[in-house]
Amino acid sequence: MQENEGRMEVLRFAPSPNGWLHLGHACSALFAWETARALNGRFLLRIEDIDIGRCRPEYETAIYEDLAWLGLDWEQPVRRQSEHFADYEAALKRLRDMDLVYPCFATRKEIADAIAATGIPPRNWPADPDGAPLYPGLYKDISPAERSRLMWEGRSYAWRLDTARALAKAEEIAGAPLTFIEDGEGPNGETGRCAVRPALFGDVVIARKDVPTSYHLAVTVDDAIQGITLVTRGQDLFPATYIHRMLQVLLGLHEPRYCHHRLIRDTTGRRLSKSAGDMGLRELRAAGKTPADIRRMVGF
Ligand code: GLU
């Protein structure tokens, strides 16, 4: 790991309290905590609870309990995203003022219908790195009058990034094609200075219909506000860094380095998900496993 020119390194683990922690989380949390220790740095815990419908207080309590049981400690106070919507709204406003986002009134059904209307079978429609169909551009080019009419009617809307325009603007600001520094490895062995390819995501939602932010916006703003110098997380989030790096340039935020780590898989090679109950830390603990066993299971 490259030293940070004498500055104190700041790392974080940022779980979402929408399920119980499993071995995959333990791997990520231990990776960040151990790396912070090795670099003599600080370790922060952040609760990513913007998803008001799915996050539950008992999951948050369990995060604190499970991490403490694993032997981790972290600084106080813990930043909870649901308490900072004003920060994300300010960032969204900046993007609006730069004319890089547009309101999108589309429902899931409208998007599916628009894709069906192209005659291209849905399985052949391009998907983003998370597997979601690329947005077909509905409501992107409607007139200001039409936009006002829909708002007056009370139709709910998300804010989408005009990704091509945003990338062009970010490259103009940076004066060069955008890159980020990967200290670990992406899913295809990417390392060192990596090019960003946000077009893979199409026009992403930057603020949802129900909350004035999205994962991409909140994580980028928080990593900057908290002074994170090294973002560690699973390789599944490697492509998301394309969006985050672009947002950093557009919003004038500092550039952290990144270190993506390999994902824990179950015995069939499937990536662990929140529904993989058998790998839940609570279940493993109840079955008599110790923190040392968990470290061995995740390779520490
Ligand atoms: N909250 C995200 C998750 O639980 C992680 C965000 C990140 O590390 O960038 O998957």
mmCIF file of C-alpha atoms and ligand atoms in Angstrom:
data_model
loop_
_atom_site.group_PDB
_atom_site.id
_atom_site.type_symbol
_atom_site.label_atom_id
_atom_site.label_comp_id
_atom_site.label_asym_id
_atom_site.label_seq_id
_atom_site.Cartn_x
_atom_site.Cartn_y
_atom_site.Cartn_z
ATOM 1 C CA MET A 1 0.000 0.000 0.000
ATOM 2 C CA GLN A 2 1.362 3.383 -1.022
ATOM 3 C CA GLU A 3 2.062 5.821 1.830
ATOM 4 C CA ASN A 4 0.032 9.034 1.843
ATOM 5 C CA GLU A 5 2.919 11.542 1.991
ATOM 6 C CA GLY A 6 2.915 11.737 5.769
ATOM 7 C CA ARG A 7 -0.787 12.569 6.066
ATOM 8 C CA MET A 8 -2.963 10.529 8.402
ATOM 9 C CA GLU A 9 -4.893 7.923 6.422
ATOM 10 C CA VAL A 10 -8.653 7.781 7.039
ATOM 11 C CA LEU A 11 -10.596 4.614 6.181
ATOM 12 C CA ARG A 12 -14.193 3.609 6.645
ATOM 13 C CA PHE A 13 -16.628 0.712 6.615
ATOM 14 C CA ALA A 14 -20.052 1.812 5.368
ATOM 15 C CA PRO A 15 -22.750 -0.843 5.781
ATOM 16 C CA SER A 16 -26.442 -0.359 5.027
ATOM 17 C CA PRO A 17 -28.723 -1.477 7.884
ATOM 18 C CA ASN A 18 -31.188 -3.292 5.646
ATOM 19 C CA GLY A 19 -30.315 -6.818 6.749
ATOM 20 C CA TRP A 20 -28.095 -8.769 9.144
ATOM 21 C CA LEU A 21 -24.356 -8.699 8.576
ATOM 22 C CA HIS A 22 -22.857 -11.785 6.930
ATOM 23 C CA LEU A 23 -19.358 -13.066 6.227
ATOM 24 C CA GLY A 24 -19.005 -10.717 3.250
ATOM 25 C CA HIS A 25 -19.499 -7.729 5.551
ATOM 26 C CA ALA A 26 -17.069 -9.186 8.082
ATOM 27 C CA CYS A 27 -14.492 -9.447 5.299
ATOM 28 C CA SER A 28 -14.995 -5.801 4.241
ATOM 29 C CA ALA A 29 -15.037 -4.484 7.794
ATOM 30 C CA LEU A 30 -11.904 -6.408 8.815
ATOM 31 C CA PHE A 31 -10.149 -5.388 5.596
ATOM 32 C CA ALA A 32 -10.743 -1.682 6.306
ATOM 33 C CA TRP A 33 -9.950 -1.934 10.019
ATOM 34 C CA GLU A 34 -6.756 -3.971 9.542
ATOM 35 C CA THR A 35 -5.579 -1.683 6.728
ATOM 36 C CA ALA A 36 -6.196 1.385 8.903
ATOM 37 C CA ARG A 37 -4.138 -0.219 11.667
ATOM 38 C CA ALA A 38 -1.327 -1.194 9.324
ATOM 39 C CA LEU A 39 -1.163 2.407 8.042
ATOM 40 C CA ASN A 40 -1.442 3.909 11.531
ATOM 41 C CA GLY A 41 -4.600 5.567 10.295
ATOM 42 C CA ARG A 42 -8.111 6.305 11.534
ATOM 43 C CA PHE A 43 -11.063 3.974 11.090
ATOM 44 C CA LEU A 44 -14.631 5.281 10.783
ATOM 45 C CA LEU A 45 -17.936 3.471 10.670
ATOM 46 C CA ARG A 46 -20.704 5.039 8.587
ATOM 47 C CA ILE A 47 -24.326 3.928 8.537
ATOM 48 C CA GLU A 48 -25.722 4.178 4.995
ATOM 49 C CA ASP A 49 -29.412 4.352 5.812
ATOM 50 C CA ILE A 50 -30.884 6.509 3.042
ATOM 51 C CA ASP A 51 -33.204 3.691 2.065
ATOM 52 C CA ILE A 52 -35.830 4.657 4.603
ATOM 53 C CA GLY A 53 -38.218 1.894 3.542
ATOM 54 C CA ARG A 54 -35.768 -0.979 3.982
ATOM 55 C CA CYS A 55 -33.485 0.136 6.820
ATOM 56 C CA ARG A 56 -34.472 -0.918 10.343
ATOM 57 C CA PRO A 57 -33.136 0.168 13.756
ATOM 58 C CA GLU A 58 -32.614 -3.439 14.861
ATOM 59 C CA TYR A 59 -30.263 -4.012 11.922
ATOM 60 C CA GLU A 60 -28.285 -0.925 12.905
ATOM 61 C CA THR A 61 -28.020 -2.101 16.519
ATOM 62 C CA ALA A 62 -26.884 -5.495 15.251
ATOM 63 C CA ILE A 63 -24.129 -3.843 13.153
ATOM 64 C CA TYR A 64 -22.653 -2.252 16.304
ATOM 65 C CA GLU A 65 -22.956 -5.513 18.254
ATOM 66 C CA ASP A 66 -21.533 -7.757 15.550
ATOM 67 C CA LEU A 67 -18.571 -5.495 14.783
ATOM 68 C CA ALA A 68 -17.731 -5.095 18.481
ATOM 69 C CA TRP A 69 -17.955 -8.885 18.880
ATOM 70 C CA LEU A 70 -15.478 -9.231 16.000
ATOM 71 C CA GLY A 71 -13.107 -7.032 17.993
ATOM 72 C CA LEU A 72 -13.381 -3.852 15.917
ATOM 73 C CA ASP A 73 -13.483 -0.337 17.332
ATOM 74 C CA TRP A 74 -14.324 2.933 15.596
ATOM 75 C CA GLU A 75 -14.502 6.648 16.208
ATOM 76 C CA GLN A 76 -17.562 8.401 17.609
ATOM 77 C CA PRO A 77 -19.887 9.890 16.588
ATOM 78 C CA VAL A 78 -20.923 7.533 13.819
ATOM 79 C CA ARG A 79 -22.225 9.371 10.757
ATOM 80 C CA ARG A 80 -25.734 8.251 9.838
ATOM 81 C CA GLN A 81 -26.686 9.320 6.338
ATOM 82 C CA SER A 82 -30.364 9.817 7.203
ATOM 83 C CA GLU A 83 -29.303 12.746 9.421
ATOM 84 C CA HIS A 84 -27.515 14.546 6.589
ATOM 85 C CA PHE A 85 -29.974 14.883 3.728
ATOM 86 C CA ALA A 86 -29.245 18.644 3.608
ATOM 87 C CA ASP A 87 -25.633 17.909 2.581
ATOM 88 C CA TYR A 88 -26.798 15.754 -0.321
ATOM 89 C CA GLU A 89 -29.418 18.303 -1.363
ATOM 90 C CA ALA A 90 -26.725 20.984 -1.526
ATOM 91 C CA ALA A 91 -24.639 18.765 -3.812
ATOM 92 C CA LEU A 92 -27.685 18.015 -5.959
ATOM 93 C CA LYS A 93 -28.374 21.728 -6.246
ATOM 94 C CA ARG A 94 -24.856 22.285 -7.549
ATOM 95 C CA LEU A 95 -25.392 19.663 -10.228
ATOM 96 C CA ARG A 96 -28.727 21.273 -11.100
ATOM 97 C CA ASP A 97 -27.109 24.702 -11.349
ATOM 98 C CA MET A 98 -24.569 23.183 -13.744
ATOM 99 C CA ASP A 99 -27.487 21.805 -15.772
ATOM 100 C CA LEU A 100 -26.161 18.248 -15.521
ATOM 101 C CA VAL A 101 -29.276 16.571 -14.107
ATOM 102 C CA TYR A 102 -32.881 16.358 -15.258
ATOM 103 C CA PRO A 103 -36.122 15.346 -13.574
ATOM 104 C CA CYS A 104 -37.296 11.897 -14.611
ATOM 105 C CA PHE A 105 -40.948 11.038 -14.042
ATOM 106 C CA ALA A 106 -40.716 7.507 -15.435
ATOM 107 C CA THR A 107 -42.135 4.567 -13.524
ATOM 108 C CA ARG A 108 -40.542 1.122 -13.781
ATOM 109 C CA LYS A 109 -43.406 0.063 -16.009
ATOM 110 C CA GLU A 110 -42.927 3.007 -18.360
ATOM 111 C CA ILE A 111 -39.238 2.131 -18.669
ATOM 112 C CA ALA A 112 -40.048 -1.530 -19.377
ATOM 113 C CA ASP A 113 -42.691 -0.482 -21.933
ATOM 114 C CA ALA A 114 -40.285 1.925 -23.642
ATOM 115 C CA ILE A 115 -37.708 -0.833 -23.969
ATOM 116 C CA ALA A 116 -40.353 -3.275 -25.259
ATOM 117 C CA ALA A 117 -41.497 -0.672 -27.818
ATOM 118 C CA THR A 118 -38.023 -0.666 -29.418
ATOM 119 C CA GLY A 119 -38.616 -4.273 -30.468
ATOM 120 C CA ILE A 120 -35.282 -5.292 -28.935
ATOM 121 C CA PRO A 121 -35.828 -8.330 -26.660
ATOM 122 C CA PRO A 122 -35.254 -7.232 -23.031
ATOM 123 C CA ARG A 123 -32.449 -9.779 -22.626
ATOM 124 C CA ASN A 124 -30.556 -8.046 -25.459
ATOM 125 C CA TRP A 125 -31.097 -4.563 -24.073
ATOM 126 C CA PRO A 126 -27.800 -3.259 -22.604
ATOM 127 C CA ALA A 127 -27.492 -3.491 -18.835
ATOM 128 C CA ASP A 128 -25.391 -1.386 -16.459
ATOM 129 C CA PRO A 129 -22.656 -3.003 -14.306
ATOM 130 C CA ASP A 130 -25.293 -3.746 -11.625
ATOM 131 C CA GLY A 131 -27.432 -5.587 -14.149
ATOM 132 C CA ALA A 132 -30.169 -2.944 -14.463
ATOM 133 C CA PRO A 133 -31.353 -2.069 -17.980
ATOM 134 C CA LEU A 134 -29.818 1.156 -19.294
ATOM 135 C CA TYR A 135 -32.251 4.038 -19.082
ATOM 136 C CA PRO A 136 -33.905 4.588 -22.462
ATOM 137 C CA GLY A 137 -33.944 8.378 -22.138
ATOM 138 C CA LEU A 138 -37.644 8.995 -21.435
ATOM 139 C CA TYR A 139 -38.369 12.549 -20.248
ATOM 140 C CA LYS A 140 -34.818 13.596 -21.039
ATOM 141 C CA ASP A 141 -35.667 15.930 -23.873
ATOM 142 C CA ILE A 142 -39.141 17.128 -22.948
ATOM 143 C CA SER A 143 -39.816 20.866 -23.152
ATOM 144 C CA PRO A 144 -39.601 23.073 -20.061
ATOM 145 C CA ALA A 145 -43.380 23.620 -20.387
ATOM 146 C CA GLU A 146 -44.066 19.880 -20.341
ATOM 147 C CA ARG A 147 -41.753 19.500 -17.358
ATOM 148 C CA SER A 148 -43.611 22.211 -15.436
ATOM 149 C CA ARG A 149 -46.959 20.649 -16.335
ATOM 150 C CA LEU A 150 -45.935 17.260 -14.945
ATOM 151 C CA MET A 151 -44.628 18.886 -11.775
ATOM 152 C CA TRP A 152 -47.865 20.846 -11.349
ATOM 153 C CA GLU A 153 -49.804 17.629 -11.734
ATOM 154 C CA GLY A 154 -47.866 16.384 -8.732
ATOM 155 C CA ARG A 155 -46.135 13.560 -10.580
ATOM 156 C CA SER A 156 -43.208 12.283 -8.526
ATOM 157 C CA TYR A 157 -39.769 12.373 -10.098
ATOM 158 C CA ALA A 158 -36.200 11.322 -9.598
ATOM 159 C CA TRP A 159 -33.171 13.319 -10.750
ATOM 160 C CA ARG A 160 -31.006 11.617 -13.359
ATOM 161 C CA LEU A 161 -27.514 12.586 -14.356
ATOM 162 C CA ASP A 162 -27.020 13.405 -18.026
ATOM 163 C CA THR A 163 -23.942 11.221 -17.930
ATOM 164 C CA ALA A 164 -22.423 12.128 -21.308
ATOM 165 C CA ARG A 165 -22.719 15.822 -20.560
ATOM 166 C CA ALA A 166 -21.478 15.369 -16.988
ATOM 167 C CA LEU A 167 -18.383 13.485 -18.168
ATOM 168 C CA ALA A 168 -17.618 16.141 -20.786
ATOM 169 C CA LYS A 169 -17.948 18.848 -18.131
ATOM 170 C CA ALA A 170 -15.791 16.932 -15.643
ATOM 171 C CA GLU A 171 -13.092 16.415 -18.259
ATOM 172 C CA GLU A 172 -13.212 20.105 -19.090
ATOM 173 C CA ILE A 173 -12.739 20.947 -15.391
ATOM 174 C CA ALA A 174 -9.953 18.388 -14.959
ATOM 175 C CA GLY A 175 -8.368 19.304 -18.285
ATOM 176 C CA ALA A 176 -7.786 15.624 -18.992
ATOM 177 C CA PRO A 177 -9.582 12.276 -19.191
ATOM 178 C CA LEU A 178 -10.648 11.209 -15.699
ATOM 179 C CA THR A 179 -8.836 8.467 -13.813
ATOM 180 C CA PHE A 180 -8.650 7.141 -10.265
ATOM 181 C CA ILE A 181 -5.957 5.260 -8.395
ATOM 182 C CA GLU A 182 -6.643 1.646 -7.521
ATOM 183 C CA ASP A 183 -4.311 0.276 -4.850
ATOM 184 C CA GLY A 184 -6.011 -3.119 -4.900
ATOM 185 C CA GLU A 185 -7.556 -4.795 -7.884
ATOM 186 C CA GLY A 186 -10.788 -4.518 -9.858
ATOM 187 C CA PRO A 187 -12.747 -7.636 -10.904
ATOM 188 C CA ASN A 188 -10.744 -7.853 -14.136
ATOM 189 C CA GLY A 189 -7.356 -7.234 -12.576
ATOM 190 C CA GLU A 190 -7.510 -3.443 -13.036
ATOM 191 C CA THR A 191 -4.904 -1.731 -10.874
ATOM 192 C CA GLY A 192 -2.893 1.493 -10.667
ATOM 193 C CA ARG A 193 -4.301 4.449 -12.582
ATOM 194 C CA CYS A 194 -7.655 3.367 -14.017
ATOM 195 C CA ALA A 195 -9.764 5.167 -16.606
ATOM 196 C CA VAL A 196 -13.358 6.001 -15.641
ATOM 197 C CA ARG A 197 -16.144 4.720 -17.866
ATOM 198 C CA PRO A 198 -19.373 6.172 -16.437
ATOM 199 C CA ALA A 199 -21.172 5.715 -19.759
ATOM 200 C CA LEU A 200 -21.523 2.051 -18.745
ATOM 201 C CA PHE A 201 -24.219 3.207 -16.309
ATOM 202 C CA GLY A 202 -26.140 5.437 -18.712
ATOM 203 C CA ASP A 203 -28.120 8.251 -17.080
ATOM 204 C CA VAL A 204 -28.009 7.103 -13.442
ATOM 205 C CA VAL A 205 -30.449 8.232 -10.770
ATOM 206 C CA ILE A 206 -28.646 10.759 -8.618
ATOM 207 C CA ALA A 207 -31.598 11.566 -6.341
ATOM 208 C CA ARG A 208 -34.438 9.100 -5.926
ATOM 209 C CA LYS A 209 -38.135 9.811 -5.928
ATOM 210 C CA ASP A 210 -38.467 9.128 -2.195
ATOM 211 C CA VAL A 211 -35.227 10.658 -0.846
ATOM 212 C CA PRO A 212 -33.186 13.636 -2.078
ATOM 213 C CA THR A 213 -30.135 11.505 -2.803
ATOM 214 C CA SER A 214 -28.911 8.139 -4.057
ATOM 215 C CA TYR A 215 -26.159 5.739 -3.062
ATOM 216 C CA HIS A 216 -23.751 7.353 -5.562
ATOM 217 C CA LEU A 217 -24.317 10.922 -4.408
ATOM 218 C CA ALA A 218 -24.386 10.205 -0.660
ATOM 219 C CA VAL A 219 -21.267 8.021 -0.684
ATOM 220 C CA THR A 220 -19.280 10.596 -2.697
ATOM 221 C CA VAL A 221 -20.324 13.525 -0.520
ATOM 222 C CA ASP A 222 -19.699 11.606 2.709
ATOM 223 C CA ASP A 223 -16.283 10.285 1.718
ATOM 224 C CA ALA A 224 -15.300 13.918 1.101
ATOM 225 C CA ILE A 225 -16.916 15.369 4.250
ATOM 226 C CA GLN A 226 -15.318 12.686 6.384
ATOM 227 C CA GLY A 227 -11.911 13.192 4.746
ATOM 228 C CA ILE A 228 -11.612 9.564 3.660
ATOM 229 C CA THR A 229 -8.198 9.103 2.016
ATOM 230 C CA LEU A 230 -8.493 5.426 1.109
ATOM 231 C CA VAL A 231 -11.844 3.902 0.164
ATOM 232 C CA THR A 232 -11.828 0.141 0.710
ATOM 233 C CA ARG A 233 -14.770 -1.974 -0.388
ATOM 234 C CA GLY A 234 -15.704 -5.096 -2.357
ATOM 235 C CA GLN A 235 -14.907 -5.504 -6.040
ATOM 236 C CA ASP A 236 -18.625 -5.444 -6.841
ATOM 237 C CA LEU A 237 -18.430 -1.672 -6.297
ATOM 238 C CA PHE A 238 -15.422 -1.130 -8.578
ATOM 239 C CA PRO A 239 -17.492 0.224 -11.521
ATOM 240 C CA ALA A 240 -19.406 2.562 -9.168
ATOM 241 C CA THR A 241 -16.083 4.359 -8.726
ATOM 242 C CA TYR A 242 -16.462 5.656 -12.304
ATOM 243 C CA ILE A 243 -19.479 7.657 -11.175
ATOM 244 C CA HIS A 244 -17.949 8.671 -7.855
ATOM 245 C CA ARG A 245 -14.752 10.011 -9.431
ATOM 246 C CA MET A 246 -16.774 12.026 -11.938
ATOM 247 C CA LEU A 247 -18.954 13.492 -9.159
ATOM 248 C CA GLN A 248 -15.842 14.420 -7.155
ATOM 249 C CA VAL A 249 -14.523 16.498 -10.045
ATOM 250 C CA LEU A 250 -17.894 18.133 -10.717
ATOM 251 C CA LEU A 251 -18.446 18.987 -7.048
ATOM 252 C CA GLY A 252 -14.861 20.091 -6.405
ATOM 253 C CA LEU A 253 -14.192 17.330 -3.848
ATOM 254 C CA HIS A 254 -10.816 15.797 -3.004
ATOM 255 C CA GLU A 255 -9.709 12.566 -4.649
ATOM 256 C CA PRO A 256 -9.264 9.558 -2.366
ATOM 257 C CA ARG A 257 -7.425 6.419 -3.452
ATOM 258 C CA TYR A 258 -9.345 3.163 -3.790
ATOM 259 C CA CYS A 259 -8.655 -0.393 -2.776
ATOM 260 C CA HIS A 260 -11.262 -2.928 -3.882
ATOM 261 C CA HIS A 261 -10.996 -6.380 -2.354
ATOM 262 C CA ARG A 262 -12.129 -9.778 -3.488
ATOM 263 C CA LEU A 263 -15.608 -10.977 -2.515
ATOM 264 C CA ILE A 264 -16.381 -13.938 -0.313
ATOM 265 C CA ARG A 265 -18.345 -16.602 -2.173
ATOM 266 C CA ASP A 266 -20.452 -19.432 -0.851
ATOM 267 C CA THR A 267 -19.624 -23.081 -1.502
ATOM 268 C CA THR A 268 -21.364 -22.962 -4.898
ATOM 269 C CA GLY A 269 -19.289 -19.935 -5.966
ATOM 270 C CA ARG A 270 -22.251 -17.567 -5.616
ATOM 271 C CA ARG A 271 -21.584 -14.115 -4.217
ATOM 272 C CA LEU A 272 -22.967 -13.783 -0.694
ATOM 273 C CA SER A 273 -26.055 -11.679 -0.431
ATOM 274 C CA LYS A 274 -28.085 -10.458 2.461
ATOM 275 C CA SER A 275 -30.410 -13.374 1.959
ATOM 276 C CA ALA A 276 -27.548 -15.855 2.454
ATOM 277 C CA GLY A 277 -28.725 -16.486 6.007
ATOM 278 C CA ASP A 278 -26.461 -19.440 6.630
ATOM 279 C CA MET A 279 -23.463 -17.127 6.424
ATOM 280 C CA GLY A 280 -24.954 -14.579 8.835
ATOM 281 C CA LEU A 281 -22.634 -13.529 11.638
ATOM 282 C CA ARG A 282 -25.424 -14.015 14.174
ATOM 283 C CA GLU A 283 -26.066 -17.587 13.013
ATOM 284 C CA LEU A 284 -22.357 -18.388 13.018
ATOM 285 C CA ARG A 285 -22.007 -16.959 16.509
ATOM 286 C CA ALA A 286 -25.025 -18.949 17.742
ATOM 287 C CA ALA A 287 -23.444 -22.066 16.229
ATOM 288 C CA GLY A 288 -20.420 -21.522 18.476
ATOM 289 C CA LYS A 289 -18.001 -19.861 16.043
ATOM 290 C CA THR A 290 -15.533 -17.412 17.610
ATOM 291 C CA PRO A 291 -14.207 -14.122 16.172
ATOM 292 C CA ALA A 292 -10.971 -15.991 15.402
ATOM 293 C CA ASP A 293 -12.968 -18.561 13.385
ATOM 294 C CA ILE A 294 -14.620 -15.748 11.417
ATOM 295 C CA ARG A 295 -11.227 -14.178 10.654
ATOM 296 C CA ARG A 296 -9.993 -17.522 9.378
ATOM 297 C CA MET A 297 -13.140 -17.983 7.267
ATOM 298 C CA VAL A 298 -12.657 -14.618 5.551
ATOM 299 C CA GLY A 299 -8.915 -15.056 5.164
ATOM 300 C CA PHE A 300 -7.466 -12.812 7.903
HETATM 301 N N1 GLU B 1 -23.349 0.888 1.753
HETATM 302 C C1 GLU B 1 -22.736 0.102 0.713
HETATM 303 C C2 GLU B 1 -23.097 -1.348 0.919
HETATM 304 O O1 GLU B 1 -23.488 -1.735 2.013
HETATM 305 C C3 GLU B 1 -21.230 0.216 0.681
HETATM 306 C C4 GLU B 1 -20.780 1.523 0.215
HETATM 307 C C5 GLU B 1 -19.305 1.680 -0.044
HETATM 308 O O2 GLU B 1 -18.480 1.053 0.625
HETATM 309 O O3 GLU B 1 -18.981 2.477 -0.894
HETATM 310 O O4 GLU B 1 -22.968 -2.105 -0.015
#
